Amino acid sequence: MYTQALNQADTDARPMEDAGLAARFQERVDAEERIEPNDWMPAAYRKTLTRQISQHAHSEIVGMLPEGNWITRAPSLRRKAALLAKVQDECGHGLYLYAAAETLGASREELVDQLLEGRAKYSSIFNYPTLTWADIGAVGWLVDGAAIMNQIPLCRCSYGPYARAMIRVCKEESFHQRQGYEIMVTLAKGTPEQKAMAQDALDRWWWPCLMMFGPPDAASQHSDQSTRWKIKRFSNDELRQKFVDATVPQAQYLGLTLPDPDLAFDEEAGHWRYGEIDWEEFKAVLAGNGPCNRDRLAARRKAHEEGAWVREAASAYAAKREARAARAAA
Ligand code: BYC
């Protein structure tokens, strides 16, 4: 509503870019200089960042739904307060990220429309249901753990506004990961029923979490270019491996079993080797056929419709303030 003027025509339709400018841009990136909104940048760099940042923003916003589902049923006041704060944090992350995307010339309205019309991706992980309270532990521990692994390198991304937004996001995700792990510790050390609930949640979330890192390197269409532009610092498979290596000892401490019969420590390489990921399931979720895709979009559309009056009131208030300021200046 505030930023329609920001929307740009498809940047691919621009005339050929100056080779000198492109070379200078790459030199700056190679020298670890930050690219800022008013700096010259290749159209394709702008486009890929807008794609990634907006998908990331949508993920934060849709990511509120599986956890929001448990706010009313959290088992104590302390758990409820922590979960409420976590879900609010995710909303804040979405807002910083939409703001970062706006610095590239994309309006928030257009980005939100893309999500609501099913034209934009968001993380596959949020299309799985949170069936029990243990899922809130597993999501915090594993989903936020995976998010941190992926997002810490993004604090060094070449695009300034995205890199700076990630610093605060990572700090908050770190708190989220700890609150999730603490829930898992409580359940795993609790009654046999609680431990079984924690194991069941781990069984269901483990493989979808490994898919969060994206397709295997050989199938990752954007990785090479994003690495040259220093948007990506590690490949999808490298980050996935770091996550597995960090998480296996945490599962061992809990006394829970990761649902992978092929999981084994490779002494020579110093890594935990894991079994085959079901990439067909990943593709099905991305194609809109995961367990909750339809519910998630329906919930977002309903929230958007029901929030129309807030947007109208905010616009009316902004217009009133502007008119008042203009009168005062006259
Ligand atoms: N789900 O060439 P690739 C969070 C898409 S928020 C869906 O490797 P790229 C949290 C990819 O977009 C979690 N789509 O792509 C929030 C591309 O499709 P398009 C979100 C996926 O960009 C609340 C195609 O597959 N985190 O953690 O080089 C509570 C080919 O992939 C997925 C971010 O967004 C997926 N899992 O690398 C708790 C972080 N994976 O665009 C936690 C920022 C891949 O060509 N994003 N695709 O249609 C990134 O770091 C990168 O975009 C990715 C993918 C590593 C995800």
Tab-separated table of C-alpha atoms and ligand atoms in Angstrom:
chain	number	residue	atom	x	y	z
A	1	MET	CA	0.000	0.000	0.000
A	2	TYR	CA	2.877	2.410	0.697
A	3	THR	CA	5.289	1.266	-1.934
A	4	GLN	CA	3.594	0.466	-5.241
A	5	ALA	CA	5.904	2.955	-6.899
A	6	LEU	CA	8.814	0.681	-6.120
A	7	ASN	CA	7.691	-2.080	-8.440
A	8	GLN	CA	9.988	-2.346	-11.399
A	9	ALA	CA	9.424	-3.751	-14.847
A	10	ASP	CA	11.043	-7.148	-15.394
A	11	THR	CA	14.711	-6.384	-15.064
A	12	ASP	CA	15.559	-8.943	-17.766
A	13	ALA	CA	14.028	-6.563	-20.296
A	14	ARG	CA	16.704	-3.926	-19.635
A	15	PRO	CA	19.257	-3.078	-22.305
A	16	MET	CA	22.632	-4.847	-22.294
A	17	GLU	CA	24.633	-3.923	-19.242
A	18	ASP	CA	27.919	-2.092	-19.434
A	19	ALA	CA	30.713	-4.699	-19.253
A	20	GLY	CA	32.908	-2.249	-17.338
A	21	LEU	CA	30.280	-1.764	-14.654
A	22	ALA	CA	29.799	-5.527	-14.358
A	23	ALA	CA	33.545	-6.088	-13.983
A	24	ARG	CA	33.820	-3.347	-11.353
A	25	PHE	CA	30.860	-4.854	-9.495
A	26	GLN	CA	32.501	-8.297	-9.402
A	27	GLU	CA	35.767	-6.729	-8.194
A	28	ARG	CA	33.917	-5.126	-5.305
A	29	VAL	CA	32.263	-8.423	-4.419
A	30	ASP	CA	35.603	-10.244	-4.622
A	31	ALA	CA	37.140	-7.620	-2.329
A	32	GLU	CA	34.374	-8.354	0.235
A	33	GLU	CA	32.881	-4.877	-0.139
A	34	ARG	CA	29.182	-4.660	0.718
A	35	ILE	CA	26.790	-3.803	-2.082
A	36	GLU	CA	24.247	-1.204	-0.960
A	37	PRO	CA	20.807	-0.358	-2.434
A	38	ASN	CA	21.939	2.700	-4.419
A	39	ASP	CA	25.017	0.989	-5.867
A	40	TRP	CA	25.027	-0.281	-9.420
A	41	MET	CA	24.322	-4.018	-9.587
A	42	PRO	CA	23.639	-6.477	-12.412
A	43	ALA	CA	19.936	-7.030	-13.086
A	44	ALA	CA	20.369	-10.752	-12.465
A	45	TYR	CA	21.938	-10.105	-9.041
A	46	ARG	CA	18.953	-7.929	-8.124
A	47	LYS	CA	16.586	-10.588	-9.394
A	48	THR	CA	18.149	-13.534	-7.564
A	49	LEU	CA	18.353	-11.591	-4.302
A	50	THR	CA	14.740	-10.473	-4.601
A	51	ARG	CA	13.802	-14.127	-5.191
A	52	GLN	CA	15.793	-15.467	-2.252
A	53	ILE	CA	14.959	-12.699	0.240
A	54	SER	CA	11.246	-12.783	-0.585
A	55	GLN	CA	11.134	-16.600	-0.307
A	56	HIS	CA	12.911	-16.235	2.999
A	57	ALA	CA	10.391	-13.590	4.183
A	58	HIS	CA	7.456	-15.796	3.142
A	59	SER	CA	9.030	-18.716	5.038
A	60	GLU	CA	9.167	-16.700	8.233
A	61	ILE	CA	5.537	-15.636	7.866
A	62	VAL	CA	4.188	-19.082	6.929
A	63	GLY	CA	6.518	-20.515	9.591
A	64	MET	CA	4.372	-18.880	12.272
A	65	LEU	CA	1.473	-21.200	11.456
A	66	PRO	CA	2.722	-24.631	12.605
A	67	GLU	CA	3.868	-23.174	15.923
A	68	GLY	CA	0.980	-20.764	16.387
A	69	ASN	CA	-1.137	-23.913	16.363
A	70	TRP	CA	0.215	-24.769	19.838
A	71	ILE	CA	0.120	-21.391	21.633
A	72	THR	CA	-3.265	-22.090	23.211
A	73	ARG	CA	-2.228	-25.612	24.225
A	74	ALA	CA	1.293	-25.041	25.580
A	75	PRO	CA	1.587	-27.066	28.815
A	76	SER	CA	2.507	-24.186	31.174
A	77	LEU	CA	2.500	-20.398	31.366
A	78	ARG	CA	6.284	-20.361	30.911
A	79	ARG	CA	6.067	-22.488	27.757
A	80	LYS	CA	3.223	-20.359	26.434
A	81	ALA	CA	5.123	-17.096	26.973
A	82	ALA	CA	8.249	-18.471	25.274
A	83	LEU	CA	6.303	-19.835	22.302
A	84	LEU	CA	4.355	-16.610	21.898
A	85	ALA	CA	7.605	-14.628	21.900
A	86	LYS	CA	9.129	-17.005	19.353
A	87	VAL	CA	6.200	-16.714	16.964
A	88	GLN	CA	6.307	-12.912	17.283
A	89	ASP	CA	10.032	-13.023	16.495
A	90	GLU	CA	9.314	-14.961	13.278
A	91	CYS	CA	6.845	-12.264	12.268
A	92	GLY	CA	9.505	-9.612	12.907
A	93	HIS	CA	11.979	-11.558	10.756
A	94	GLY	CA	9.453	-11.614	7.926
A	95	LEU	CA	9.056	-7.844	8.198
A	96	TYR	CA	12.819	-7.101	8.156
A	97	LEU	CA	13.141	-9.363	5.145
A	98	TYR	CA	10.289	-7.749	3.202
A	99	ALA	CA	11.956	-4.401	4.000
A	100	ALA	CA	15.303	-5.745	2.711
A	101	ALA	CA	13.559	-6.916	-0.495
A	102	GLU	CA	12.005	-3.450	-0.892
A	103	THR	CA	15.494	-1.929	-1.034
A	104	LEU	CA	15.899	-3.893	-4.283
A	105	GLY	CA	12.818	-2.263	-5.796
A	106	ALA	CA	10.182	-4.921	-5.120
A	107	SER	CA	7.084	-3.746	-3.296
A	108	ARG	CA	5.812	-5.674	-0.320
A	109	GLU	CA	2.302	-5.762	-1.809
A	110	GLU	CA	3.559	-7.490	-4.934
A	111	LEU	CA	5.609	-9.983	-2.925
A	112	VAL	CA	2.675	-10.795	-0.647
A	113	ASP	CA	0.411	-11.200	-3.691
A	114	GLN	CA	2.907	-13.657	-5.156
A	115	LEU	CA	2.671	-15.730	-1.968
A	116	LEU	CA	-1.117	-15.588	-1.692
A	117	GLU	CA	-1.610	-16.468	-5.348
A	118	GLY	CA	0.700	-19.463	-5.013
A	119	ARG	CA	3.312	-17.943	-7.374
A	120	ALA	CA	6.105	-17.756	-4.764
A	121	LYS	CA	7.958	-20.476	-2.921
A	122	TYR	CA	8.483	-20.668	0.822
A	123	SER	CA	10.428	-23.246	2.776
A	124	SER	CA	9.216	-26.805	2.232
A	125	ILE	CA	9.483	-27.490	5.976
A	126	PHE	CA	6.400	-25.474	6.847
A	127	ASN	CA	4.142	-27.795	4.898
A	128	TYR	CA	4.356	-30.457	7.594
A	129	PRO	CA	1.924	-30.609	10.537
A	130	THR	CA	2.706	-30.123	14.249
A	131	LEU	CA	0.753	-33.047	15.672
A	132	THR	CA	1.883	-33.074	19.321
A	133	TRP	CA	3.563	-30.774	21.845
A	134	ALA	CA	6.836	-32.605	21.159
A	135	ASP	CA	6.695	-31.221	17.621
A	136	ILE	CA	7.214	-27.750	19.085
A	137	GLY	CA	10.405	-29.056	20.697
A	138	ALA	CA	11.509	-30.757	17.484
A	139	VAL	CA	10.764	-27.693	15.360
A	140	GLY	CA	12.746	-25.400	17.657
A	141	TRP	CA	15.651	-27.807	17.941
A	142	LEU	CA	15.847	-28.995	14.345
A	143	VAL	CA	14.119	-26.433	12.112
A	144	ASP	CA	15.642	-23.445	13.881
A	145	GLY	CA	18.924	-25.357	14.145
A	146	ALA	CA	18.910	-25.855	10.371
A	147	ALA	CA	17.902	-22.238	9.861
A	148	ILE	CA	20.872	-21.015	11.934
A	149	MET	CA	23.272	-23.233	9.995
A	150	ASN	CA	21.991	-21.753	6.741
A	151	GLN	CA	21.673	-18.160	7.956
A	152	ILE	CA	24.934	-17.532	9.826
A	153	PRO	CA	26.861	-17.458	6.533
A	154	LEU	CA	24.195	-15.083	5.178
A	155	CYS	CA	25.404	-12.502	7.754
A	156	ARG	CA	28.395	-12.218	5.373
A	157	CYS	CA	26.271	-12.055	2.223
A	158	SER	CA	27.468	-9.431	-0.260
A	159	TYR	CA	24.194	-7.463	-0.129
A	160	GLY	CA	24.321	-5.095	2.859
A	161	PRO	CA	20.648	-4.898	3.910
A	162	TYR	CA	20.225	-8.703	3.798
A	163	ALA	CA	23.477	-9.357	5.664
A	164	ARG	CA	22.597	-6.843	8.394
A	165	ALA	CA	19.056	-8.210	8.819
A	166	MET	CA	20.516	-11.679	9.303
A	167	ILE	CA	22.580	-10.673	12.339
A	168	ARG	CA	19.563	-10.042	14.529
A	169	VAL	CA	17.625	-12.916	12.970
A	170	CYS	CA	20.421	-15.365	13.848
A	171	LYS	CA	20.583	-14.162	17.447
A	172	GLU	CA	16.868	-14.732	17.828
A	173	GLU	CA	16.976	-18.103	16.052
A	174	SER	CA	19.622	-19.164	18.516
A	175	PHE	CA	17.202	-18.517	21.398
A	176	HIS	CA	14.521	-20.440	19.469
A	177	GLN	CA	16.810	-23.409	18.998
A	178	ARG	CA	17.582	-23.513	22.720
A	179	GLN	CA	13.937	-23.306	23.756
A	180	GLY	CA	13.161	-26.203	21.386
A	181	TYR	CA	16.043	-28.299	22.656
A	182	GLU	CA	15.028	-27.623	26.246
A	183	ILE	CA	11.543	-28.966	25.494
A	184	MET	CA	13.150	-32.072	23.983
A	185	VAL	CA	15.421	-32.538	27.033
A	186	THR	CA	12.393	-32.313	29.351
A	187	LEU	CA	10.407	-34.833	27.320
A	188	ALA	CA	13.303	-37.216	26.682
A	189	LYS	CA	14.117	-37.330	30.400
A	190	GLY	CA	10.419	-37.545	31.364
A	191	THR	CA	7.979	-40.448	31.489
A	192	PRO	CA	8.196	-43.286	28.915
A	193	GLU	CA	5.158	-41.747	27.171
A	194	GLN	CA	6.872	-38.345	26.956
A	195	LYS	CA	10.057	-39.906	25.610
A	196	ALA	CA	8.037	-41.842	23.004
A	197	MET	CA	6.339	-38.586	21.960
A	198	ALA	CA	9.754	-36.898	21.552
A	199	GLN	CA	11.021	-39.854	19.473
A	200	ASP	CA	7.930	-39.776	17.263
A	201	ALA	CA	8.411	-36.041	16.618
A	202	LEU	CA	12.078	-36.601	15.755
A	203	ASP	CA	11.116	-39.442	13.398
A	204	ARG	CA	8.744	-37.185	11.489
A	205	TRP	CA	10.881	-33.987	11.358
A	206	TRP	CA	14.365	-35.354	10.662
A	207	TRP	CA	14.153	-35.973	6.927
A	208	PRO	CA	12.122	-32.854	6.071
A	209	CYS	CA	14.777	-30.833	7.981
A	210	LEU	CA	17.538	-32.262	5.806
A	211	MET	CA	15.502	-31.153	2.772
A	212	MET	CA	15.409	-27.556	4.069
A	213	PHE	CA	18.957	-27.030	2.739
A	214	GLY	CA	17.697	-27.402	-0.822
A	215	PRO	CA	18.428	-29.862	-3.621
A	216	PRO	CA	21.779	-31.678	-3.796
A	217	ASP	CA	24.586	-29.538	-5.182
A	218	ALA	CA	24.495	-31.219	-8.588
A	219	ALA	CA	20.823	-30.226	-8.969
A	220	SER	CA	21.070	-26.740	-7.440
A	221	GLN	CA	20.475	-24.368	-10.330
A	222	HIS	CA	21.360	-21.105	-8.552
A	223	SER	CA	24.341	-22.171	-6.441
A	224	ASP	CA	27.226	-21.463	-8.826
A	225	GLN	CA	26.176	-17.919	-9.624
A	226	SER	CA	25.124	-17.139	-6.040
A	227	THR	CA	28.518	-18.362	-4.822
A	228	ARG	CA	30.370	-16.137	-7.324
A	229	TRP	CA	28.314	-13.210	-6.069
A	230	LYS	CA	29.021	-14.192	-2.451
A	231	ILE	CA	25.345	-14.479	-1.655
A	232	LYS	CA	26.040	-18.119	-0.801
A	233	ARG	CA	29.202	-18.986	1.144
A	234	PHE	CA	28.607	-22.735	1.417
A	235	SER	CA	26.812	-25.158	-0.866
A	236	ASN	CA	23.517	-26.842	0.037
A	237	ASP	CA	25.283	-30.175	0.699
A	238	GLU	CA	28.033	-28.557	2.783
A	239	LEU	CA	25.496	-26.903	5.079
A	240	ARG	CA	23.424	-30.091	5.283
A	241	GLN	CA	26.540	-32.005	6.369
A	242	LYS	CA	27.420	-29.371	8.988
A	243	PHE	CA	23.885	-29.656	10.354
A	244	VAL	CA	24.034	-33.460	10.579
A	245	ASP	CA	27.448	-33.325	12.266
A	246	ALA	CA	26.183	-30.824	14.854
A	247	THR	CA	22.873	-32.574	15.490
A	248	VAL	CA	23.868	-36.239	15.918
A	249	PRO	CA	25.604	-35.652	19.288
A	250	GLN	CA	22.597	-33.624	20.456
A	251	ALA	CA	20.280	-36.559	19.641
A	252	GLN	CA	22.685	-38.898	21.450
A	253	TYR	CA	22.568	-36.687	24.544
A	254	LEU	CA	18.771	-36.890	24.458
A	255	GLY	CA	18.953	-40.693	24.192
A	256	LEU	CA	16.860	-40.529	21.010
A	257	THR	CA	17.513	-42.383	17.755
A	258	LEU	CA	17.763	-40.606	14.431
A	259	PRO	CA	15.481	-42.397	11.944
A	260	ASP	CA	18.280	-43.341	9.552
A	261	PRO	CA	19.677	-46.898	9.555
A	262	ASP	CA	22.553	-45.760	7.307
A	263	LEU	CA	23.785	-43.078	9.701
A	264	ALA	CA	27.427	-43.882	10.513
A	265	PHE	CA	30.529	-41.954	11.542
A	266	ASP	CA	33.171	-41.776	8.850
A	267	GLU	CA	36.371	-41.691	10.944
A	268	GLU	CA	38.586	-40.722	8.061
A	269	ALA	CA	36.487	-37.770	6.928
A	270	GLY	CA	35.345	-36.850	10.439
A	271	HIS	CA	31.709	-36.635	9.325
A	272	TRP	CA	28.443	-38.433	10.019
A	273	ARG	CA	27.329	-40.079	6.780
A	274	TYR	CA	23.584	-40.183	6.274
A	275	GLY	CA	21.248	-42.226	4.088
A	276	GLU	CA	19.470	-41.323	0.858
A	277	ILE	CA	17.084	-38.338	1.043
A	278	ASP	CA	13.710	-38.854	-0.656
A	279	TRP	CA	13.944	-36.090	-3.250
A	280	GLU	CA	10.629	-37.160	-4.770
A	281	GLU	CA	8.939	-36.124	-1.523
A	282	PHE	CA	10.790	-32.767	-1.666
A	283	LYS	CA	9.620	-32.183	-5.249
A	284	ALA	CA	6.040	-33.089	-4.329
A	285	VAL	CA	6.057	-30.576	-1.444
A	286	LEU	CA	7.497	-27.854	-3.707
A	287	ALA	CA	4.815	-28.640	-6.288
A	288	GLY	CA	2.146	-27.861	-3.680
A	289	ASN	CA	1.369	-31.430	-2.636
A	290	GLY	CA	2.854	-31.633	0.846
A	291	PRO	CA	0.654	-32.558	3.800
A	292	CYS	CA	-0.288	-28.935	4.632
A	293	ASN	CA	0.378	-26.759	1.533
A	294	ARG	CA	-3.291	-25.989	0.926
A	295	ASP	CA	-4.020	-25.297	4.604
A	296	ARG	CA	-1.045	-22.959	4.899
A	297	LEU	CA	-2.051	-20.829	1.925
A	298	ALA	CA	-5.695	-20.831	2.989
A	299	ALA	CA	-4.663	-19.601	6.469
A	300	ARG	CA	-2.505	-16.827	5.001
A	301	ARG	CA	-5.276	-15.723	2.605
A	302	LYS	CA	-7.799	-15.618	5.453
A	303	ALA	CA	-5.418	-13.584	7.634
A	304	HIS	CA	-4.792	-11.187	4.746
A	305	GLU	CA	-8.506	-10.687	4.097
A	306	GLU	CA	-9.295	-10.248	7.760
A	307	GLY	CA	-6.452	-7.741	8.087
A	308	ALA	CA	-7.759	-5.517	5.260
A	309	TRP	CA	-9.271	-3.052	7.739
A	310	VAL	CA	-5.896	-2.634	9.470
A	311	ARG	CA	-4.206	-1.773	6.181
A	312	GLU	CA	-7.013	0.651	5.312
A	313	ALA	CA	-6.837	2.305	8.729
A	314	ALA	CA	-3.037	2.618	8.492
A	315	SER	CA	-3.311	4.182	5.020
A	316	ALA	CA	-5.986	6.615	6.181
A	317	TYR	CA	-3.873	7.573	9.195
A	318	ALA	CA	-0.765	8.064	7.036
A	319	ALA	CA	-2.751	10.245	4.609
A	320	LYS	CA	-4.106	12.321	7.508
A	321	ARG	CA	-0.629	12.870	8.939
A	322	GLU	CA	0.702	13.823	5.522
A	323	ALA	CA	-2.121	16.313	4.975
A	324	ARG	CA	-1.555	17.778	8.440
A	325	ALA	CA	2.181	18.126	7.790
A	326	ALA	CA	1.487	19.781	4.412
A	327	ARG	CA	-0.900	22.265	6.057
A	328	ALA	CA	1.642	23.052	8.755
A	329	ALA	CA	4.361	23.614	6.139
A	330	ALA	CA	2.110	25.903	4.004
B	1	BYC	N1	11.930	-25.183	0.229
B	1	BYC	O1	19.154	-23.647	-6.809
B	1	BYC	P1	18.698	-23.878	-5.420
B	1	BYC	C1	13.355	-20.453	8.788
B	1	BYC	C2	14.043	-23.982	-4.262
B	1	BYC	S1	12.964	-19.792	7.335
B	1	BYC	C3	11.372	-24.575	-0.832
B	1	BYC	O2	19.593	-24.641	-4.523
B	1	BYC	P2	19.102	-21.441	-3.909
B	1	BYC	C4	12.436	-20.402	9.913
B	1	BYC	C5	14.843	-22.734	-4.576
B	1	BYC	O3	14.195	-21.598	-4.068
B	1	BYC	C6	13.666	-20.999	6.238
B	1	BYC	N2	12.065	-24.295	-1.963
B	1	BYC	O4	18.266	-22.464	-4.793
B	1	BYC	C7	11.311	-19.627	9.921
B	1	BYC	C8	14.873	-22.788	-6.088
B	1	BYC	O5	13.598	-22.436	-6.620
B	1	BYC	P3	13.361	-21.098	-7.557
B	1	BYC	C9	13.932	-20.413	4.903
B	1	BYC	C10	13.369	-24.612	-1.975
B	1	BYC	O6	18.280	-20.232	-3.717
B	1	BYC	C11	10.410	-19.667	10.962
B	1	BYC	C12	15.012	-24.274	-6.355
B	1	BYC	O7	14.500	-24.931	-5.202
B	1	BYC	N3	15.330	-20.037	4.798
B	1	BYC	O8	14.346	-21.041	8.770
B	1	BYC	O9	20.499	-21.267	-4.426
B	1	BYC	C13	10.652	-20.540	12.017
B	1	BYC	C14	16.444	-24.722	-6.605
B	1	BYC	O10	17.261	-24.580	-5.427
B	1	BYC	C15	14.010	-25.222	-0.891
B	1	BYC	C16	15.747	-19.322	3.758
B	1	BYC	O11	14.972	-18.969	2.913
B	1	BYC	C17	13.238	-25.515	0.251
B	1	BYC	N4	13.743	-26.111	1.332
B	1	BYC	O12	19.262	-22.218	-2.494
B	1	BYC	C18	11.785	-21.302	12.040
B	1	BYC	C19	17.209	-18.982	3.757
B	1	BYC	N5	15.309	-25.418	-1.215
B	1	BYC	O13	13.599	-19.918	-6.640
B	1	BYC	C20	12.700	-21.253	11.011
B	1	BYC	C21	17.629	-18.230	2.546
B	1	BYC	C22	15.469	-24.961	-2.461
B	1	BYC	O14	14.352	-21.152	-8.659
B	1	BYC	N6	17.615	-19.044	1.343
B	1	BYC	N7	14.310	-24.483	-2.932
B	1	BYC	O15	11.928	-21.214	-7.994
B	1	BYC	C23	18.655	-19.818	0.959
B	1	BYC	O16	19.668	-19.913	1.636
B	1	BYC	C24	18.559	-20.496	-0.376
B	1	BYC	O17	17.528	-19.866	-1.120
B	1	BYC	C25	18.291	-22.026	-0.275
B	1	BYC	C26	18.133	-22.578	-1.721
B	1	BYC	C27	19.471	-22.702	0.380
B	1	BYC	C28	17.010	-22.315	0.503
